Short mmCIF file of C-alpha atoms in Angstrom, two decimals:
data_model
loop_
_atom_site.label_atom_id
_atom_site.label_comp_id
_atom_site.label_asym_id
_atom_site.label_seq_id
_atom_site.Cartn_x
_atom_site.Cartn_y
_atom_site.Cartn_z
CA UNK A 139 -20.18 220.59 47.23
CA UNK A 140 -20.77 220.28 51.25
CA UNK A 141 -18.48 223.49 51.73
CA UNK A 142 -21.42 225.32 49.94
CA UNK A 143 -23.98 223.74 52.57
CA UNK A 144 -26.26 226.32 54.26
CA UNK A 145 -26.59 224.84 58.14
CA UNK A 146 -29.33 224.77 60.14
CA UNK A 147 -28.07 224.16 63.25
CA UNK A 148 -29.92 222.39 66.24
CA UNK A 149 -29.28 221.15 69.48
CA UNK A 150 -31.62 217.90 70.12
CA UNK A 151 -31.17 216.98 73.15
CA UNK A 152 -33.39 220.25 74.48
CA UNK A 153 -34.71 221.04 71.44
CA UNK A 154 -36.53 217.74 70.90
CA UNK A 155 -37.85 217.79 75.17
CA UNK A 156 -35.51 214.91 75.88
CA UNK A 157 -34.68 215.67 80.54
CA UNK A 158 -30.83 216.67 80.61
CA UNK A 159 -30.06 216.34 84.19
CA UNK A 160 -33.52 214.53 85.39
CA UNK A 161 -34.09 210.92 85.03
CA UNK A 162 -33.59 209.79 81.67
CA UNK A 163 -35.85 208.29 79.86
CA UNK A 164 -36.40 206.58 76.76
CA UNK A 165 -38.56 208.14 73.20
CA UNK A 166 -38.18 208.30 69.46
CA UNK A 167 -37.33 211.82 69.69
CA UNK A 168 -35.33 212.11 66.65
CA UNK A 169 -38.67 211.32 64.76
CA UNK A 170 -39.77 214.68 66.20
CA UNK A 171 -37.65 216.63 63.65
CA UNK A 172 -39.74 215.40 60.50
CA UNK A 173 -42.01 218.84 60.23
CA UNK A 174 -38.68 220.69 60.60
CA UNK A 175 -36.80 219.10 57.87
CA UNK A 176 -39.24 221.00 55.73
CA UNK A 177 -38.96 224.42 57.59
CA UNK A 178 -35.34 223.72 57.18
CA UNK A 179 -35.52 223.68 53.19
CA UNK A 180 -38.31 226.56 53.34
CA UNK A 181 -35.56 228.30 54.94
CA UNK A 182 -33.57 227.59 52.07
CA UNK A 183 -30.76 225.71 54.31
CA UNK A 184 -29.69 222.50 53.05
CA UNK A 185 -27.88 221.03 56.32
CA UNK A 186 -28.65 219.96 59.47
CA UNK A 187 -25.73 220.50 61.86
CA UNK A 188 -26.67 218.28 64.84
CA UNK A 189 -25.45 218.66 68.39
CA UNK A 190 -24.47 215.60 70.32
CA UNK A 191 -26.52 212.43 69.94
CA UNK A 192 -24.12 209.90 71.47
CA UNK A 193 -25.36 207.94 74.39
CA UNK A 194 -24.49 210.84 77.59
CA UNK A 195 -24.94 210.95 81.33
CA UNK A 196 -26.52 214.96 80.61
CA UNK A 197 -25.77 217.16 77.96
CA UNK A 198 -24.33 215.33 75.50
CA UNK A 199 -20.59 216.21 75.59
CA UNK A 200 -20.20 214.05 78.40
CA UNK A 201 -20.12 210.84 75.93
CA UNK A 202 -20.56 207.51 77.30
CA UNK A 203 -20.58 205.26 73.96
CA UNK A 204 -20.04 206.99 70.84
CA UNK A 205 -21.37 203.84 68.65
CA UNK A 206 -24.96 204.29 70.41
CA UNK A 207 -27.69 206.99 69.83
CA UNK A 208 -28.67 208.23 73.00
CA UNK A 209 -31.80 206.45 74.06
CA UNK A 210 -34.12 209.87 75.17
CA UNK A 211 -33.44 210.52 71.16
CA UNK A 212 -34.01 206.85 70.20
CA UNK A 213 -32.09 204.19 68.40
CA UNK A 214 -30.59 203.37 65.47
CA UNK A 215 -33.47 202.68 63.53
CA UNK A 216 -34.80 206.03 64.47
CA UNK A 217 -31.30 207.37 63.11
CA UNK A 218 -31.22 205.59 59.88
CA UNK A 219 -35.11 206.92 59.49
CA UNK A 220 -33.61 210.50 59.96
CA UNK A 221 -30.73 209.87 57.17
CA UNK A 222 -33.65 208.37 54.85
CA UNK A 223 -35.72 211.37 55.34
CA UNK A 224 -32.93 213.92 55.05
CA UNK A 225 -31.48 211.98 52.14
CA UNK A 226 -35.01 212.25 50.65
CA UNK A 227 -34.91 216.16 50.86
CA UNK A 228 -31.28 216.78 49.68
CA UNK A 229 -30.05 217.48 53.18
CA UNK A 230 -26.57 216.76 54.33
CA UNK A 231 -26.18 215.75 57.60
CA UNK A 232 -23.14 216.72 60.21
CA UNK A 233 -22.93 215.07 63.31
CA UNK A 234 -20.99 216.61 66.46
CA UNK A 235 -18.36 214.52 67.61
CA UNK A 236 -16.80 215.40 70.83
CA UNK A 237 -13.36 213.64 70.85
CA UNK A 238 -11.44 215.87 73.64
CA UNK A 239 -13.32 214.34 76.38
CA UNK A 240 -15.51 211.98 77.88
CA UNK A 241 -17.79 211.63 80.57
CA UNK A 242 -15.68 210.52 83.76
CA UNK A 243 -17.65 207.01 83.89
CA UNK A 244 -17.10 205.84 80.17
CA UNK A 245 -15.22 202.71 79.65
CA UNK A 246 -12.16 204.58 78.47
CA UNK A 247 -11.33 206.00 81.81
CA UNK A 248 -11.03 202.45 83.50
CA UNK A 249 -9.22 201.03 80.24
CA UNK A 250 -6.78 204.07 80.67
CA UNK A 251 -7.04 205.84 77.61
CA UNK A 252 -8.82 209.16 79.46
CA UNK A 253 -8.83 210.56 82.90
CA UNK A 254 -5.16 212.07 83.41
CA UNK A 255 -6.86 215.60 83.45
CA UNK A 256 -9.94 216.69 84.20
CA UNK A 257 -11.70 219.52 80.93
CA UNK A 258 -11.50 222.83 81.80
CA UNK A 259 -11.63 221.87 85.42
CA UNK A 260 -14.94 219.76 85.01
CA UNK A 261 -14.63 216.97 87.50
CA UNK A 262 -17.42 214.94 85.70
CA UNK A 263 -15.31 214.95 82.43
CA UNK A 264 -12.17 213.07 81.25
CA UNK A 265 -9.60 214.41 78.79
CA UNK A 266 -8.67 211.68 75.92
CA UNK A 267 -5.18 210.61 75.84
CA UNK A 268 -4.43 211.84 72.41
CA UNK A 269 -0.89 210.43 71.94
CA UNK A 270 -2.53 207.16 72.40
CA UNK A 271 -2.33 204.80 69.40
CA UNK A 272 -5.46 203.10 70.62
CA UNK A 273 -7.42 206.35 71.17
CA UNK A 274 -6.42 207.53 67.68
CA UNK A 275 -7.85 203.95 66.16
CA UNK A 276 -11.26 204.47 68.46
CA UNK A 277 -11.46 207.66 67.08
CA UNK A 278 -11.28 207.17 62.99
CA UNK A 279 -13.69 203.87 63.86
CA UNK A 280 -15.72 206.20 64.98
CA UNK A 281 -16.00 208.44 62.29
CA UNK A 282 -15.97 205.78 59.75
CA UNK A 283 -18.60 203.76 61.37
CA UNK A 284 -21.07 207.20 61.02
CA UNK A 285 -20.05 208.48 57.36
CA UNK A 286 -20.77 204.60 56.27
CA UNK A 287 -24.47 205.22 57.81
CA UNK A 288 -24.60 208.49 55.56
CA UNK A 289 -23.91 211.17 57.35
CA UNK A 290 -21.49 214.29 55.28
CA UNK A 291 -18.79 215.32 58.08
CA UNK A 292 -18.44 216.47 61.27
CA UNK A 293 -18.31 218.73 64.24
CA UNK A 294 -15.47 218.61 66.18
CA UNK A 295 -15.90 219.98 69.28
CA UNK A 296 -13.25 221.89 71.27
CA UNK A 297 -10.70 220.88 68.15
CA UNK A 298 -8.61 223.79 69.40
CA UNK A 299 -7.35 221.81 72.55
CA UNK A 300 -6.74 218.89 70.75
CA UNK A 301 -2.89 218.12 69.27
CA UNK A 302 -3.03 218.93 65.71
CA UNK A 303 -1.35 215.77 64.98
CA UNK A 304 -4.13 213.83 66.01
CA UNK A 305 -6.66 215.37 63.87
CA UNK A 306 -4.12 215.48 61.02
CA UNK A 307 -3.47 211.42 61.63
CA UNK A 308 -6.90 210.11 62.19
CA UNK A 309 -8.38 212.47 59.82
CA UNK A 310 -5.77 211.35 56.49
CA UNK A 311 -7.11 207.57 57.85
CA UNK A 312 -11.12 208.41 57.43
CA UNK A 313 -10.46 210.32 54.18
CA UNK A 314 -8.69 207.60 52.66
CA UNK A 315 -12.86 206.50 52.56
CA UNK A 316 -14.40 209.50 52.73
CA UNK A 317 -12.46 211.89 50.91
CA UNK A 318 -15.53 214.38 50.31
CA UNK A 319 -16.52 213.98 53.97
CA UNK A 320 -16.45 217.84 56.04
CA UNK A 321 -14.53 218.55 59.07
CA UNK A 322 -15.04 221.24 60.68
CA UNK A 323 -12.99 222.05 63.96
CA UNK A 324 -14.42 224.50 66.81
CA UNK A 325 -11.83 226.95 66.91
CA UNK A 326 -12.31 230.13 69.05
CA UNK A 327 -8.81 231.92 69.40
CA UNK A 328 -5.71 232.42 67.77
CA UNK A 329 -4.61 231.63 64.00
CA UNK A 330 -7.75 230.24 62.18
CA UNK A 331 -5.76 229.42 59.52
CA UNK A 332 -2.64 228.11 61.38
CA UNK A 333 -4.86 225.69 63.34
CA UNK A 334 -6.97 224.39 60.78
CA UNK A 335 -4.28 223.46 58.19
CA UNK A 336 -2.16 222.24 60.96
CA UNK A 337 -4.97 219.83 62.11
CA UNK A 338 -5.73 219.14 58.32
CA UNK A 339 -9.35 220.43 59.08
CA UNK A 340 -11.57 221.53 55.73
CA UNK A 341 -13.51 224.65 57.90
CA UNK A 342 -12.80 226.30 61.56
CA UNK A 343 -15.59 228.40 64.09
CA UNK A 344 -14.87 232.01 62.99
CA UNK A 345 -15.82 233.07 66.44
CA UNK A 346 -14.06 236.48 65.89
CA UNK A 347 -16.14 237.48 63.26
CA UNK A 348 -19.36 236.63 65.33
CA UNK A 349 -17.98 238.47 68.33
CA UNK A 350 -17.36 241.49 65.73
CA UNK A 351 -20.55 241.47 64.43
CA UNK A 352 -22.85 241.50 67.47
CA UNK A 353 -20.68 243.53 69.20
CA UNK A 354 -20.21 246.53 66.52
CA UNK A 355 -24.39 246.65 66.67
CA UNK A 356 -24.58 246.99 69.84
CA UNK A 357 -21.81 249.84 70.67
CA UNK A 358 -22.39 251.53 67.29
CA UNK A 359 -19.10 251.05 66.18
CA UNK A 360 -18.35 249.34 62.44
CA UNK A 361 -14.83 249.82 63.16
CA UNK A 362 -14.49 246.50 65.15
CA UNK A 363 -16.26 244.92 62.36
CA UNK A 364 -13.90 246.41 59.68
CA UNK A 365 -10.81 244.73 61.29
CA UNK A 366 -12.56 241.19 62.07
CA UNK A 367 -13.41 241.51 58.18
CA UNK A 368 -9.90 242.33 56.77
CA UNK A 369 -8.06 239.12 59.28
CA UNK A 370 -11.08 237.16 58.05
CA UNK A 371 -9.16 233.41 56.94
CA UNK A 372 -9.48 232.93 52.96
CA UNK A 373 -7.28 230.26 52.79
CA UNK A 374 -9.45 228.06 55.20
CA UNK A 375 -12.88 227.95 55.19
CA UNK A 376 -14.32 229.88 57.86
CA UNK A 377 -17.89 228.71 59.58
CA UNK A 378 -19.39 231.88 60.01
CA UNK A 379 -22.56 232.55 62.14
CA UNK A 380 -24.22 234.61 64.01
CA UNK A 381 -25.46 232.01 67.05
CA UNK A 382 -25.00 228.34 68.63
CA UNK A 383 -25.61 226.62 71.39
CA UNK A 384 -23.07 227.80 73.81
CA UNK A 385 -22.98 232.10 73.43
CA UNK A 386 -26.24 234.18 74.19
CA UNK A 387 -29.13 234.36 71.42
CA UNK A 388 -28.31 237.40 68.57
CA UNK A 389 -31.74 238.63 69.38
CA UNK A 390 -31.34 239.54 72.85
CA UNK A 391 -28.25 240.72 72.53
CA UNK A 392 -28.38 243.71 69.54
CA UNK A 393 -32.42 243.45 69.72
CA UNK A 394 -34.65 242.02 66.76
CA UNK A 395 -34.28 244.53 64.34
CA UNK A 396 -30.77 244.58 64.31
CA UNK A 397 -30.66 241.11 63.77
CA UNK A 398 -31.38 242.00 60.23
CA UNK A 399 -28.08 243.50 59.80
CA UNK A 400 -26.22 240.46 61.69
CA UNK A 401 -28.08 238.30 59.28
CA UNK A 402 -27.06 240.06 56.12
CA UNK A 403 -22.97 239.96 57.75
CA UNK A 404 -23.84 236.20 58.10
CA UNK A 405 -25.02 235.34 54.46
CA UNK A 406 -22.82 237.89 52.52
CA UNK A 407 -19.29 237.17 53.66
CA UNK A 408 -17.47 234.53 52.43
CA UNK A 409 -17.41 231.18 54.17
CA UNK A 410 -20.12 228.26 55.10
CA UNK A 411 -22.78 229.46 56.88
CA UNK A 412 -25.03 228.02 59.82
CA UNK A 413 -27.86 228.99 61.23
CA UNK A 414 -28.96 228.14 65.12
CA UNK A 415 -32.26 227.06 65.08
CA UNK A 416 -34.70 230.05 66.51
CA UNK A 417 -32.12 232.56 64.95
CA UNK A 418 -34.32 232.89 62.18
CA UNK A 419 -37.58 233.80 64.39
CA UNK A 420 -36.27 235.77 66.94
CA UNK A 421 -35.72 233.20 69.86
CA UNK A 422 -34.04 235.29 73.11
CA UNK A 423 -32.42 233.99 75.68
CA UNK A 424 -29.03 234.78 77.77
CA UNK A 425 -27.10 232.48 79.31
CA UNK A 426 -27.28 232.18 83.28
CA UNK A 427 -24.95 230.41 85.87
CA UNK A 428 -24.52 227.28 87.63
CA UNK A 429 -25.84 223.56 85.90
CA UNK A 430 -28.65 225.20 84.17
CA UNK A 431 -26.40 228.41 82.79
CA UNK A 432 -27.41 227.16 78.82
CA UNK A 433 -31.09 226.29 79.05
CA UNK A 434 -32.11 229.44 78.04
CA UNK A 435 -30.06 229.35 74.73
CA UNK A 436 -31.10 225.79 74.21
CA UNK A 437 -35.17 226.07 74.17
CA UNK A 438 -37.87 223.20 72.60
CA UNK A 439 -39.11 223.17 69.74
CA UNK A 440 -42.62 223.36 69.61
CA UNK A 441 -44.34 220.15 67.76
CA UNK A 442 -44.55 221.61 64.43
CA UNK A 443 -43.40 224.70 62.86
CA UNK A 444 -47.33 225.39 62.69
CA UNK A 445 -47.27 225.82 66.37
CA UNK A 446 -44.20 228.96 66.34
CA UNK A 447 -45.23 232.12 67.54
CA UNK A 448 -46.35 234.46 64.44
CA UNK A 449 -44.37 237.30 65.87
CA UNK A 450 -41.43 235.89 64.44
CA UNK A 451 -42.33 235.52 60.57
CA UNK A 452 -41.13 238.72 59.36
CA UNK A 453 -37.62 237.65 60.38
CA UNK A 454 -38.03 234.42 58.98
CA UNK A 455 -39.10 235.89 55.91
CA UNK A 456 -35.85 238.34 55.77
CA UNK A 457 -33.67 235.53 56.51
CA UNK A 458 -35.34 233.59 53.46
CA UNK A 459 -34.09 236.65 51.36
CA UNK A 460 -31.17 236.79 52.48
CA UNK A 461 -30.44 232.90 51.95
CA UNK A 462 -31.70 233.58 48.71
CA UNK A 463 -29.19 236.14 47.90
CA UNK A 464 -26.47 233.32 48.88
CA UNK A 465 -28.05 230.60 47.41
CA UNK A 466 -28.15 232.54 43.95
CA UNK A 467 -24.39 233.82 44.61
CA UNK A 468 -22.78 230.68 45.85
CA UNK A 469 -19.78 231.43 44.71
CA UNK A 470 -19.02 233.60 48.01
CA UNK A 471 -18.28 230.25 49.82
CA UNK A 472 -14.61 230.88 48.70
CA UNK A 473 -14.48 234.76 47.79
CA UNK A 474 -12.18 237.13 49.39
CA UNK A 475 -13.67 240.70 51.23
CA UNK A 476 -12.54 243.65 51.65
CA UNK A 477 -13.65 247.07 53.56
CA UNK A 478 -15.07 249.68 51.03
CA UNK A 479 -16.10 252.19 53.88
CA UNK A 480 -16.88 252.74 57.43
CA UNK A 481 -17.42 255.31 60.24
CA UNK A 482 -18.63 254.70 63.67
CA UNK A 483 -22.65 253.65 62.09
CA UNK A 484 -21.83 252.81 58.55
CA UNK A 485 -19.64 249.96 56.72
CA UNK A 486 -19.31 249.13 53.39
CA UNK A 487 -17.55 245.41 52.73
CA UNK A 488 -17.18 243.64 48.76
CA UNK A 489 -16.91 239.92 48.62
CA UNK A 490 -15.63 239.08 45.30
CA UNK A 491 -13.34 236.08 43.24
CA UNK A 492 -12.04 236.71 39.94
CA UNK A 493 -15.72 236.99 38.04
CA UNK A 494 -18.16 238.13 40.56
CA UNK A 495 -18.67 240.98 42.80
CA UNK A 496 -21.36 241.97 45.62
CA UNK A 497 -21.45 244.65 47.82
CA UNK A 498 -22.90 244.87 51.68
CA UNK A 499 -23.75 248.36 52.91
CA UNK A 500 -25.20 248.49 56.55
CA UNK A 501 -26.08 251.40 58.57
CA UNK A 502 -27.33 252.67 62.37
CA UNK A 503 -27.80 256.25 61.19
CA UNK A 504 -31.30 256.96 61.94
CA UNK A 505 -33.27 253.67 61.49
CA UNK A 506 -31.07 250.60 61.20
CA UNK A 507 -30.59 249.13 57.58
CA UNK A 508 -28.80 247.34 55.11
CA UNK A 509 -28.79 246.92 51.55
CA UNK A 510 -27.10 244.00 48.84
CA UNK A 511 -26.47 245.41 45.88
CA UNK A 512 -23.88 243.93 42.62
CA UNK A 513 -22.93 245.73 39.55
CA UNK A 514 -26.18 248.41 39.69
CA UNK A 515 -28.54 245.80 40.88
CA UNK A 516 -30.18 245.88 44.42
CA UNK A 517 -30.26 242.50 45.52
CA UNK A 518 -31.87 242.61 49.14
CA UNK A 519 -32.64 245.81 51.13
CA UNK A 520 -34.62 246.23 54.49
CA UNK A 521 -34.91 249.11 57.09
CA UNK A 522 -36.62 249.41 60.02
CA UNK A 523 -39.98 250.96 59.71
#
């Protein structure tokens, strides 16, 4: 079931050493990712949530043909090599597809169907014209043409500024296909829930718990925490994580140690978890200003997980614990939580359904901590030493 997928989320463009705003060039890139396929399963992830791919002019959500791997990642051959190799590991795939906007020189703006608006005040970007019948057909040709290659679902970025009606019309056309494909819709604010069964979405961003979680380490106060975890959606499925491509690395901002605790949040709430690549080992960075303000979130990977810094395996290893803990209790996908406890360093949260029943205690008192523990049984514990 892909809503039980464990992502591992990766943004290829920079991560793979293709130039972003230099001269472009042309490379097999997407070959790049074979040693990480099986860091990815050591990891104990099953996905790989891919940023943009699509033919750009920089960054990748400034699409210029959505039918045409970008050529500093490779071609299509390249592409169906990646979907044989995942396929050949038990990975699902999830491609980002960013149907707000285009780049201002795509075909679409001259044909008329974007360029009314400019996104968010970007000049170089044109916003789709959604009510469009023609947009709406592009669209689920889009989607279909990419699920029949073998990908599992996708991305949709910025799905909060997109009319719900479109997602809930081009969306009933794919599934009529794919009915086991996964959409999930970037949300950030407002009604999770509202949104994403208004848009017909299967999962939504749950941006509020991220911003809950970092944010509660870092002023020593569970209480923010608390209230992000009794408003968290259980009648969508919420994408929970702790890092992506657009906020400022989890390491940097609580520190390494207490990205133990945002871990455990991560893998023992309910929902369908992803993990940004580097998470796991302690990448830092903070996002800057001006064109360059997310190359620090956005790093290389080295050629081979060989080649990572070994001051970053003990995290590794607790995240590979803590995936374990989820992997063995996959029924939390669709659980419901509630707070047990909390004071201004401690929290206590249950996840439970109808059978099961596992309980997340985290603390600041002291040394930082956490321990997993259901019906007597300690499941996963760590403190700093």
């Amino acid at each position: 079931m892909l809503d039980r997928t464990i992502w591992w989320h990766v943004y290829p463009l920079a991560a793979l050493g293709a130039p972003i705003r230099e001269e472009h060039d042309s490379a097999p890139r997407l070959r790049a990712l074979e040693p990480w396929l099986d860091y990815l399963v050591e990891l104990g992830c099953n996905g790989l949530l891919l940023g943009p791919i699509f033919a750009s002019t920089t960054h990748g959500y400034d699409t210029l043909d959505h039918f045409r791997i970008d050529p500093r990642l490779g071609d299509e051959e390249d592409f169906a090599w990646l979907i044989d190799e995942c396929r050949a590991r038990g990975i699902h795939i999830m491609l980002d597809g960013v149907f707000n906007h285009v780049a201002r020189t795509h075909p679409w703006v001259e044909q008329g169907l974007a360029g009314d608006t400019d996104w968010e005040g970007h000049g170089e970007l044109a916003t789709l014209h959604h009510g469009d019948d023609a947009v709406r057909d592009a669209v689920a040709e889009i989607m279909l043409h990419w699920l029949r290659r073998g990908i599992a679902g996708w991305r949709l970025d910025v799905a909060y500024a997109v009319p719900a009606d479109f997602w809930a019309d081009v969306l009933a056309r794919v599934r009529k296909e794919f009915p086991d494909a996964m959409f999930l819709g970037e949300v950030i604010h407002g009604d999770y829930s509202s949104i994403g069964k208004a848009g017909s979405l299967d999962a939504v961003t749950q941006y509020e718990l991220w911003k809950a979680t970092w944010s509660s380490l870092v002023d020593a106060n569970f209480w923010e925490l608390a209230h992000a975890l009794e408003r968290h959606p259980t009648d969508i499925l919420p994408n929970t994580f702790v890092g992506n491509h657009d906020v400022d690395r989890i390491a940097s901002t609580v520190g390494e140690d207490k990205a133990v605790l945002a871990a455990a949040v991560l893998l023992t709430v309910p929902g369908m978890p992803s993990i940004y690549y580097g998470d796991e080992q302690g990448f830092t960075g903070v996002r800057g200003e001006s064109w360059s303000a997310d190359d620090a979130v956005r790093p290389a990977l080295p050629a081979s997980p060989a080649d990572l810094s070994p001051l970053g395996g003990w995290l590794f290893t607790e995240y590979q614990r803590l995936i374990g803990v989820r992997r063995r209790n996959a029924w939390l996908t669709r659980a419901s939580v509630e707070v047990l406890d909390k004071t201004n360093e401690t929290i206590s949260f249950r996840a439970f359904d109808g059978e099961h029943s596992l309980q997340t205690d985290l603390w600041l008192t002291r040394a930082p901590g956490v321990r997993v523990h259901s019906g007597g049984d300690e499941l996963y514990s760590w403190m700093l030493k």
